[in-house]
N, CA, C, O and CB atoms as a CASP TS submission, in Angstrom:
PFRMAT TS
TARGET T0000
AUTHOR 0000-0000-0000
METHOD Language model
MODEL 1
PARENT N/A
ATOM      1  N   MET     1     119.718 118.556 100.561  1.00  0.00           N
ATOM      2  CA  MET     1     119.082 118.955 102.307  1.00  0.00           C
ATOM      3  C   MET     1     117.925 119.741 102.023  1.00  0.00           C
ATOM      4  O   MET     1     117.269 120.093 103.004  1.00  0.00           O
ATOM      5  CB  MET     1     120.212 120.040 103.474  1.00  0.00           C
ATOM      6  N   LEU     2     117.484 120.135 100.750  1.00  0.00           N
ATOM      7  CA  LEU     2     116.197 120.509 100.544  1.00  0.00           C
ATOM      8  C   LEU     2     115.073 119.407 100.528  1.00  0.00           C
ATOM      9  O   LEU     2     113.896 119.467 100.883  1.00  0.00           O
ATOM     10  CB  LEU     2     116.209 121.195  99.364  1.00  0.00           C
ATOM     11  N   ILE     3     115.745 118.485 100.055  1.00  0.00           N
ATOM     12  CA  ILE     3     114.824 117.293  99.651  1.00  0.00           C
ATOM     13  C   ILE     3     114.604 116.509 100.928  1.00  0.00           C
ATOM     14  O   ILE     3     113.565 115.855 101.004  1.00  0.00           O
ATOM     15  CB  ILE     3     115.492 116.302  98.463  1.00  0.00           C
ATOM     16  N   PHE     4     115.466 116.497 101.948  1.00  0.00           N
ATOM     17  CA  PHE     4     115.219 116.225 103.243  1.00  0.00           C
ATOM     18  C   PHE     4     114.055 117.033 103.814  1.00  0.00           C
ATOM     19  O   PHE     4     112.904 116.619 103.954  1.00  0.00           O
ATOM     20  CB  PHE     4     116.409 116.429 103.972  1.00  0.00           C
ATOM     21  N   ARG     5     114.483 118.147 104.098  1.00  0.00           N
ATOM     22  CA  ARG     5     113.373 119.440 104.398  1.00  0.00           C
ATOM     23  C   ARG     5     112.301 118.955 104.126  1.00  0.00           C
ATOM     24  O   ARG     5     111.473 118.665 104.989  1.00  0.00           O
ATOM     25  CB  ARG     5     113.442 120.801 103.595  1.00  0.00           C
ATOM     26  N   LEU     6     112.094 118.743 102.609  1.00  0.00           N
ATOM     27  CA  LEU     6     110.439 118.515 102.373  1.00  0.00           C
ATOM     28  C   LEU     6     109.970 117.494 102.820  1.00  0.00           C
ATOM     29  O   LEU     6     108.822 117.393 103.255  1.00  0.00           O
ATOM     30  CB  LEU     6     109.953 118.441 101.074  1.00  0.00           C
ATOM     31  N   VAL     7     110.787 116.621 102.771  1.00  0.00           N
ATOM     32  CA  VAL     7     110.157 114.923 103.109  1.00  0.00           C
ATOM     33  C   VAL     7     110.010 115.009 104.535  1.00  0.00           C
ATOM     34  O   VAL     7     109.053 114.449 105.070  1.00  0.00           O
ATOM     35  CB  VAL     7     111.306 113.416 102.707  1.00  0.00           C
ATOM     36  N   VAL     8     110.797 115.607 105.167  1.00  0.00           N
ATOM     37  CA  VAL     8     110.197 115.741 106.664  1.00  0.00           C
ATOM     38  C   VAL     8     109.081 116.708 107.175  1.00  0.00           C
ATOM     39  O   VAL     8     108.342 116.585 108.152  1.00  0.00           O
ATOM     40  CB  VAL     8     111.261 116.089 107.489  1.00  0.00           C
ATOM     41  N   GLY     9     109.160 117.653 106.290  1.00  0.00           N
ATOM     42  CA  GLY     9     108.011 118.894 106.457  1.00  0.00           C
ATOM     43  C   GLY     9     106.765 118.148 105.983  1.00  0.00           C
ATOM     44  O   GLY     9     105.729 118.506 106.542  1.00  0.00           O
ATOM     45  N   LEU    10     106.644 117.100 104.988  1.00  0.00           N
ATOM     46  CA  LEU    10     105.081 116.510 104.657  1.00  0.00           C
ATOM     47  C   LEU    10     104.869 115.625 105.421  1.00  0.00           C
ATOM     48  O   LEU    10     103.684 115.455 105.704  1.00  0.00           O
ATOM     49  CB  LEU    10     104.741 115.917 103.322  1.00  0.00           C
ATOM     50  N   LEU    11     105.896 114.705 106.068  1.00  0.00           N
ATOM     51  CA  LEU    11     105.915 113.628 107.139  1.00  0.00           C
ATOM     52  C   LEU    11     104.980 114.464 108.344  1.00  0.00           C
ATOM     53  O   LEU    11     103.814 114.303 108.705  1.00  0.00           O
ATOM     54  CB  LEU    11     107.709 113.161 107.673  1.00  0.00           C
ATOM     55  N   LEU    12     105.928 115.316 108.732  1.00  0.00           N
ATOM     56  CA  LEU    12     105.029 116.230 109.964  1.00  0.00           C
ATOM     57  C   LEU    12     103.824 116.374 109.556  1.00  0.00           C
ATOM     58  O   LEU    12     103.010 115.630 110.104  1.00  0.00           O
ATOM     59  CB  LEU    12     105.491 117.748 110.317  1.00  0.00           C
ATOM     60  N   PHE    13     103.426 117.097 108.761  1.00  0.00           N
ATOM     61  CA  PHE    13     102.063 117.597 108.161  1.00  0.00           C
ATOM     62  C   PHE    13     101.108 116.437 107.909  1.00  0.00           C
ATOM     63  O   PHE    13      99.897 116.656 107.880  1.00  0.00           O
ATOM     64  CB  PHE    13     102.285 118.374 106.758  1.00  0.00           C
ATOM     65  N   ALA    14     101.649 115.088 107.707  1.00  0.00           N
ATOM     66  CA  ALA    14     100.720 114.181 107.342  1.00  0.00           C
ATOM     67  C   ALA    14     100.559 113.791 108.899  1.00  0.00           C
ATOM     68  O   ALA    14      99.391 113.505 109.159  1.00  0.00           O
ATOM     69  CB  ALA    14     101.184 112.999 106.167  1.00  0.00           C
ATOM     70  N   GLY    15     101.408 113.709 109.964  1.00  0.00           N
ATOM     71  CA  GLY    15     101.021 113.573 111.178  1.00  0.00           C
ATOM     72  C   GLY    15     100.094 114.186 112.016  1.00  0.00           C
ATOM     73  O   GLY    15      99.507 113.695 112.980  1.00  0.00           O
ATOM     74  N   VAL    16     100.019 115.378 111.526  1.00  0.00           N
ATOM     75  CA  VAL    16      99.411 116.365 112.121  1.00  0.00           C
ATOM     76  C   VAL    16      97.771 116.467 111.476  1.00  0.00           C
ATOM     77  O   VAL    16      96.795 116.919 112.075  1.00  0.00           O
ATOM     78  CB  VAL    16     100.358 117.667 111.902  1.00  0.00           C
ATOM     79  N   LEU    17      97.804 115.972 110.249  1.00  0.00           N
ATOM     80  CA  LEU    17      96.542 115.555 109.709  1.00  0.00           C
ATOM     81  C   LEU    17      95.834 114.160 110.165  1.00  0.00           C
ATOM     82  O   LEU    17      94.642 113.977 110.410  1.00  0.00           O
ATOM     83  CB  LEU    17      96.758 115.514 108.303  1.00  0.00           C
ATOM     84  N   CYS    18      96.655 113.452 110.198  1.00  0.00           N
ATOM     85  CA  CYS    18      95.932 112.437 111.355  1.00  0.00           C
ATOM     86  C   CYS    18      95.354 112.453 112.405  1.00  0.00           C
ATOM     87  O   CYS    18      94.364 111.779 112.689  1.00  0.00           O
ATOM     88  CB  CYS    18      96.464 111.800 111.792  1.00  0.00           C
ATOM     89  N   PHE    19      96.136 113.527 113.357  1.00  0.00           N
ATOM     90  CA  PHE    19      95.640 113.671 114.459  1.00  0.00           C
ATOM     91  C   PHE    19      94.232 114.785 114.245  1.00  0.00           C
ATOM     92  O   PHE    19      93.233 114.805 114.964  1.00  0.00           O
ATOM     93  CB  PHE    19      96.854 114.117 115.406  1.00  0.00           C
ATOM     94  N   ALA    20      94.431 115.428 113.369  1.00  0.00           N
ATOM     95  CA  ALA    20      93.112 116.141 113.328  1.00  0.00           C
ATOM     96  C   ALA    20      91.880 115.053 112.525  1.00  0.00           C
ATOM     97  O   ALA    20      90.669 115.250 112.625  1.00  0.00           O
ATOM     98  CB  ALA    20      93.389 117.722 112.390  1.00  0.00           C
ATOM     99  N   LEU    21      92.501 113.909 111.742  1.00  0.00           N
ATOM    100  CA  LEU    21      91.212 113.293 111.590  1.00  0.00           C
ATOM    101  C   LEU    21      90.732 112.501 112.833  1.00  0.00           C
ATOM    102  O   LEU    21      89.572 112.142 113.038  1.00  0.00           O
ATOM    103  CB  LEU    21      91.256 112.395 110.409  1.00  0.00           C
ATOM    104  N   TYR    22      91.770 112.292 113.603  1.00  0.00           N
ATOM    105  CA  TYR    22      91.290 111.472 115.110  1.00  0.00           C
ATOM    106  C   TYR    22      90.223 112.483 115.594  1.00  0.00           C
ATOM    107  O   TYR    22      89.097 112.132 115.945  1.00  0.00           O
ATOM    108  CB  TYR    22      92.714 111.261 116.496  1.00  0.00           C
ATOM    109  N   ILE    23      90.680 113.828 115.589  1.00  0.00           N
ATOM    110  CA  ILE    23      89.485 114.770 116.712  1.00  0.00           C
ATOM    111  C   ILE    23      88.475 114.787 115.815  1.00  0.00           C
ATOM    112  O   ILE    23      87.337 114.694 116.275  1.00  0.00           O
ATOM    113  CB  ILE    23      89.856 116.580 117.293  1.00  0.00           C
ATOM    114  N   GLY    24      88.601 114.875 114.761  1.00  0.00           N
ATOM    115  CA  GLY    24      87.283 115.176 113.768  1.00  0.00           C
ATOM    116  C   GLY    24      86.432 113.697 113.840  1.00  0.00           C
ATOM    117  O   GLY    24      85.226 113.848 114.037  1.00  0.00           O
ATOM    118  N   SER    25      86.823 112.528 113.729  1.00  0.00           N
ATOM    119  CA  SER    25      86.253 111.340 113.791  1.00  0.00           C
ATOM    120  C   SER    25      86.054 110.680 114.946  1.00  0.00           C
ATOM    121  O   SER    25      85.032 110.013 115.107  1.00  0.00           O
ATOM    122  CB  SER    25      86.812 110.644 113.119  1.00  0.00           C
ATOM    123  N   GLY    26      86.973 110.779 115.860  1.00  0.00           N
ATOM    124  CA  GLY    26      86.942 110.194 116.985  1.00  0.00           C
ATOM    125  C   GLY    26      87.661 108.608 117.191  1.00  0.00           C
ATOM    126  O   GLY    26      87.794 107.979 118.241  1.00  0.00           O
ATOM    127  N   GLN    27      88.036 108.249 115.886  1.00  0.00           N
ATOM    128  CA  GLN    27      88.437 106.746 115.760  1.00  0.00           C
ATOM    129  C   GLN    27      89.818 106.654 116.034  1.00  0.00           C
ATOM    130  O   GLN    27      90.581 107.399 115.419  1.00  0.00           O
ATOM    131  CB  GLN    27      88.165 106.108 114.353  1.00  0.00           C
ATOM    132  N   VAL    28      90.350 105.681 117.042  1.00  0.00           N
ATOM    133  CA  VAL    28      91.778 105.874 117.661  1.00  0.00           C
ATOM    134  C   VAL    28      92.728 105.279 116.539  1.00  0.00           C
ATOM    135  O   VAL    28      93.951 105.331 116.674  1.00  0.00           O
ATOM    136  CB  VAL    28      91.986 105.030 119.221  1.00  0.00           C
ATOM    137  N   ILE    29      92.215 104.798 115.595  1.00  0.00           N
ATOM    138  CA  ILE    29      93.310 104.542 114.504  1.00  0.00           C
ATOM    139  C   ILE    29      93.889 105.640 113.724  1.00  0.00           C
ATOM    140  O   ILE    29      94.920 105.450 113.080  1.00  0.00           O
ATOM    141  CB  ILE    29      92.803 103.674 113.519  1.00  0.00           C
ATOM    142  N   TRP    30      93.398 106.580 113.735  1.00  0.00           N
ATOM    143  CA  TRP    30      94.015 107.688 113.336  1.00  0.00           C
ATOM    144  C   TRP    30      95.056 108.517 114.095  1.00  0.00           C
ATOM    145  O   TRP    30      95.917 109.260 113.624  1.00  0.00           O
ATOM    146  CB  TRP    30      93.121 108.385 113.074  1.00  0.00           C
ATOM    147  N   ARG    31      94.793 108.233 115.342  1.00  0.00           N
ATOM    148  CA  ARG    31      95.588 108.707 116.638  1.00  0.00           C
ATOM    149  C   ARG    31      97.013 107.686 116.528  1.00  0.00           C
ATOM    150  O   ARG    31      98.169 108.050 116.747  1.00  0.00           O
ATOM    151  CB  ARG    31      94.528 108.399 118.301  1.00  0.00           C
ATOM    152  N   GLN    32      96.601 106.463 116.165  1.00  0.00           N
ATOM    153  CA  GLN    32      97.776 105.667 116.421  1.00  0.00           C
ATOM    154  C   GLN    32      99.088 106.001 114.867  1.00  0.00           C
ATOM    155  O   GLN    32     100.314 106.088 114.809  1.00  0.00           O
ATOM    156  CB  GLN    32      97.063 103.775 116.569  1.00  0.00           C
ATOM    157  N   ARG    33      97.954 106.096 113.838  1.00  0.00           N
ATOM    158  CA  ARG    33      98.932 106.203 112.685  1.00  0.00           C
ATOM    159  C   ARG    33      99.607 107.640 112.727  1.00  0.00           C
ATOM    160  O   ARG    33     100.639 107.908 112.111  1.00  0.00           O
ATOM    161  CB  ARG    33      98.155 105.964 111.230  1.00  0.00           C
ATOM    162  N   GLY    34      98.826 108.633 113.616  1.00  0.00           N
ATOM    163  CA  GLY    34      99.729 109.995 113.797  1.00  0.00           C
ATOM    164  C   GLY    34     100.825 109.623 114.486  1.00  0.00           C
ATOM    165  O   GLY    34     101.888 109.844 113.907  1.00  0.00           O
ATOM    166  N   VAL    35     100.889 109.065 115.678  1.00  0.00           N
ATOM    167  CA  VAL    35     101.972 108.669 116.535  1.00  0.00           C
ATOM    168  C   VAL    35     103.240 107.970 116.207  1.00  0.00           C
ATOM    169  O   VAL    35     104.353 108.095 116.718  1.00  0.00           O
ATOM    170  CB  VAL    35     101.476 107.982 117.348  1.00  0.00           C
ATOM    171  N   LEU    36     102.646 106.869 114.818  1.00  0.00           N
ATOM    172  CA  LEU    36     103.602 106.362 114.180  1.00  0.00           C
ATOM    173  C   LEU    36     104.588 107.063 113.188  1.00  0.00           C
ATOM    174  O   LEU    36     105.813 106.961 113.111  1.00  0.00           O
ATOM    175  CB  LEU    36     103.058 105.508 113.671  1.00  0.00           C
ATOM    176  N   ILE    37     103.672 107.835 112.420  1.00  0.00           N
ATOM    177  CA  ILE    37     104.224 109.001 111.514  1.00  0.00           C
ATOM    178  C   ILE    37     105.297 109.879 112.360  1.00  0.00           C
ATOM    179  O   ILE    37     106.494 109.865 112.072  1.00  0.00           O
ATOM    180  CB  ILE    37     102.919 110.026 110.989  1.00  0.00           C
ATOM    181  N   ILE    38     104.884 110.469 113.186  1.00  0.00           N
ATOM    182  CA  ILE    38     105.668 111.449 114.061  1.00  0.00           C
ATOM    183  C   ILE    38     106.960 110.987 114.707  1.00  0.00           C
ATOM    184  O   ILE    38     107.960 111.699 114.788  1.00  0.00           O
ATOM    185  CB  ILE    38     104.810 111.892 115.157  1.00  0.00           C
ATOM    186  N   LYS    39     106.851 109.517 115.244  1.00  0.00           N
ATOM    187  CA  LYS    39     107.812 108.751 115.735  1.00  0.00           C
ATOM    188  C   LYS    39     108.967 108.428 114.955  1.00  0.00           C
ATOM    189  O   LYS    39     110.154 108.365 115.276  1.00  0.00           O
ATOM    190  CB  LYS    39     107.292 107.723 116.101  1.00  0.00           C
ATOM    191  N   TRP    40     108.208 108.177 113.540  1.00  0.00           N
ATOM    192  CA  TRP    40     109.620 107.690 112.718  1.00  0.00           C
ATOM    193  C   TRP    40     110.162 109.149 111.735  1.00  0.00           C
ATOM    194  O   TRP    40     111.215 109.235 111.103  1.00  0.00           O
ATOM    195  CB  TRP    40     109.151 106.076 111.429  1.00  0.00           C
ATOM    196  N   THR    41     109.276 110.000 111.839  1.00  0.00           N
ATOM    197  CA  THR    41     109.899 111.214 111.212  1.00  0.00           C
ATOM    198  C   THR    41     110.897 111.795 112.123  1.00  0.00           C
ATOM    199  O   THR    41     111.763 112.457 111.551  1.00  0.00           O
ATOM    200  CB  THR    41     108.857 112.285 110.859  1.00  0.00           C
ATOM    201  N   VAL    42     111.003 111.690 113.672  1.00  0.00           N
ATOM    202  CA  VAL    42     111.522 112.215 114.491  1.00  0.00           C
ATOM    203  C   VAL    42     113.138 111.394 114.576  1.00  0.00           C
ATOM    204  O   VAL    42     114.261 111.886 114.679  1.00  0.00           O
ATOM    205  CB  VAL    42     110.526 112.211 115.653  1.00  0.00           C
ATOM    206  N   LEU    43     112.672 109.910 114.480  1.00  0.00           N
ATOM    207  CA  LEU    43     113.987 109.209 114.328  1.00  0.00           C
ATOM    208  C   LEU    43     114.734 109.368 113.032  1.00  0.00           C
ATOM    209  O   LEU    43     115.954 109.305 112.879  1.00  0.00           O
ATOM    210  CB  LEU    43     113.786 107.797 114.515  1.00  0.00           C
ATOM    211  N   ALA    44     113.954 109.550 112.268  1.00  0.00           N
ATOM    212  CA  ALA    44     114.873 109.795 110.912  1.00  0.00           C
ATOM    213  C   ALA    44     115.612 111.098 111.119  1.00  0.00           C
ATOM    214  O   ALA    44     116.826 111.219 110.955  1.00  0.00           O
ATOM    215  CB  ALA    44     113.935 109.925 109.437  1.00  0.00           C
ATOM    216  N   ALA    45     114.815 112.037 111.481  1.00  0.00           N
ATOM    217  CA  ALA    45     115.669 113.430 111.774  1.00  0.00           C
ATOM    218  C   ALA    45     117.019 113.445 112.824  1.00  0.00           C
ATOM    219  O   ALA    45     118.051 114.089 112.637  1.00  0.00           O
ATOM    220  CB  ALA    45     114.573 114.507 112.461  1.00  0.00           C
ATOM    221  N   LEU    46     116.787 112.760 113.712  1.00  0.00           N
ATOM    222  CA  LEU    46     117.870 112.417 114.594  1.00  0.00           C
ATOM    223  C   LEU    46     119.227 111.501 113.660  1.00  0.00           C
ATOM    224  O   LEU    46     120.429 111.767 113.624  1.00  0.00           O
ATOM    225  CB  LEU    46     117.094 111.430 115.907  1.00  0.00           C
ATOM    226  N   GLY    47     118.528 110.468 113.038  1.00  0.00           N
ATOM    227  CA  GLY    47     119.472 109.787 112.286  1.00  0.00           C
ATOM    228  C   GLY    47     120.484 111.040 111.289  1.00  0.00           C
ATOM    229  O   GLY    47     121.713 111.100 111.293  1.00  0.00           O
ATOM    230  N   PHE    48     119.586 111.892 110.540  1.00  0.00           N
ATOM    231  CA  PHE    48     120.253 112.573 109.424  1.00  0.00           C
ATOM    232  C   PHE    48     121.093 113.586 110.345  1.00  0.00           C
ATOM    233  O   PHE    48     122.263 113.798 110.029  1.00  0.00           O
ATOM    234  CB  PHE    48     119.154 113.315 108.232  1.00  0.00           C
ATOM    235  N   PHE    49     120.641 114.108 111.272  1.00  0.00           N
ATOM    236  CA  PHE    49     121.441 114.815 111.869  1.00  0.00           C
ATOM    237  C   PHE    49     122.949 114.366 112.621  1.00  0.00           C
ATOM    238  O   PHE    49     123.976 115.012 112.831  1.00  0.00           O
ATOM    239  CB  PHE    49     120.613 115.285 112.633  1.00  0.00           C
ATOM    240  N   ALA    50     122.536 112.870 112.929  1.00  0.00           N
ATOM    241  CA  ALA    50     123.834 112.616 113.507  1.00  0.00           C
ATOM    242  C   ALA    50     125.003 112.456 112.607  1.00  0.00           C
ATOM    243  O   ALA    50     126.188 112.577 112.917  1.00  0.00           O
ATOM    244  CB  ALA    50     123.752 111.483 114.269  1.00  0.00           C
ATOM    245  N   VAL    51     124.407 112.113 111.236  1.00  0.00           N
ATOM    246  CA  VAL    51     125.490 111.788 110.238  1.00  0.00           C
ATOM    247  C   VAL    51     125.833 113.288 109.669  1.00  0.00           C
ATOM    248  O   VAL    51     126.784 113.392 108.895  1.00  0.00           O
ATOM    249  CB  VAL    51     124.940 110.633 108.968  1.00  0.00           C
ATOM    250  N   LEU    52     125.144 114.354 110.003  1.00  0.00           N
ATOM    251  CA  LEU    52     125.663 115.733 109.816  1.00  0.00           C
ATOM    252  C   LEU    52     127.095 115.759 110.496  1.00  0.00           C
ATOM    253  O   LEU    52     128.232 115.882 110.042  1.00  0.00           O
ATOM    254  CB  LEU    52     124.635 116.864 110.485  1.00  0.00           C
ATOM    255  N   ILE    53     126.597 115.600 111.721  1.00  0.00           N
ATOM    256  CA  ILE    53     127.627 115.842 113.051  1.00  0.00           C
ATOM    257  C   ILE    53     128.707 115.047 112.901  1.00  0.00           C
ATOM    258  O   ILE    53     129.792 115.492 113.275  1.00  0.00           O
ATOM    259  CB  ILE    53     127.033 115.482 114.516  1.00  0.00           C
ATOM    260  N   LEU    54     128.617 113.533 112.247  1.00  0.00           N
ATOM    261  CA  LEU    54     129.723 112.933 112.378  1.00  0.00           C
ATOM    262  C   LEU    54     130.649 113.161 110.958  1.00  0.00           C
ATOM    263  O   LEU    54     131.828 112.816 110.885  1.00  0.00           O
ATOM    264  CB  LEU    54     129.372 111.483 112.749  1.00  0.00           C
ATOM    265  N   GLU    55     130.047 113.675 110.074  1.00  0.00           N
ATOM    266  CA  GLU    55     130.806 113.951 108.811  1.00  0.00           C
ATOM    267  C   GLU    55     131.547 115.474 109.271  1.00  0.00           C
ATOM    268  O   GLU    55     132.664 115.642 108.782  1.00  0.00           O
ATOM    269  CB  GLU    55     129.641 114.034 107.291  1.00  0.00           C
ATOM    270  N   ARG    56     130.989 116.657 110.220  1.00  0.00           N
ATOM    271  CA  ARG    56     131.795 117.543 110.423  1.00  0.00           C
ATOM    272  C   ARG    56     132.926 117.298 111.275  1.00  0.00           C
ATOM    273  O   ARG    56     133.862 118.083 111.432  1.00  0.00           O
ATOM    274  CB  ARG    56     131.173 118.444 110.777  1.00  0.00           C
ATOM    275  N   LEU    57     132.766 115.912 111.941  1.00  0.00           N
ATOM    276  CA  LEU    57     134.020 115.617 112.958  1.00  0.00           C
ATOM    277  C   LEU    57     135.214 115.193 112.066  1.00  0.00           C
ATOM    278  O   LEU    57     136.389 115.385 112.379  1.00  0.00           O
ATOM    279  CB  LEU    57     133.682 114.320 114.121  1.00  0.00           C
ATOM    280  N   ALA    58     134.750 114.532 110.800  1.00  0.00           N
ATOM    281  CA  ALA    58     135.588 113.814 110.147  1.00  0.00           C
ATOM    282  C   ALA    58     136.427 114.631 109.765  1.00  0.00           C
ATOM    283  O   ALA    58     137.633 114.427 109.900  1.00  0.00           O
ATOM    284  CB  ALA    58     135.139 113.095 109.233  1.00  0.00           C
ATOM    285  N   MET    59     135.836 115.908 109.114  1.00  0.00           N
ATOM    286  CA  MET    59     136.534 117.118 108.449  1.00  0.00           C
ATOM    287  C   MET    59     137.447 117.395 109.417  1.00  0.00           C
ATOM    288  O   MET    59     138.623 117.495 109.066  1.00  0.00           O
ATOM    289  CB  MET    59     135.647 118.401 108.079  1.00  0.00           C
ATOM    290  N   MET    60     137.125 117.558 110.689  1.00  0.00           N
ATOM    291  CA  MET    60     138.149 118.512 111.817  1.00  0.00           C
ATOM    292  C   MET    60     139.332 117.341 111.850  1.00  0.00           C
ATOM    293  O   MET    60     140.482 117.762 111.975  1.00  0.00           O
ATOM    294  CB  MET    60     137.304 118.929 113.797  1.00  0.00           C
ATOM    295  N   LEU    61     139.171 116.144 111.765  1.00  0.00           N
ATOM    296  CA  LEU    61     140.482 115.353 112.177  1.00  0.00           C
ATOM    297  C   LEU    61     141.144 115.284 110.654  1.00  0.00           C
ATOM    298  O   LEU    61     142.228 114.729 110.477  1.00  0.00           O
ATOM    299  CB  LEU    61     140.150 113.617 112.982  1.00  0.00           C
TER
END
């Protein structure tokens, strides 16, 4: 759980850093990279929480 939080936090930080580089340099590639990193981070987080919910449901049955 701690490792997952660390990875998600670092990925979110990387996405924000890409957006900051986009604002600073004006190069569109940094915005595209930031959007891509944030998108995959959110999808991975949703998958992780889905697994946690299914695990809890399996315990109840």
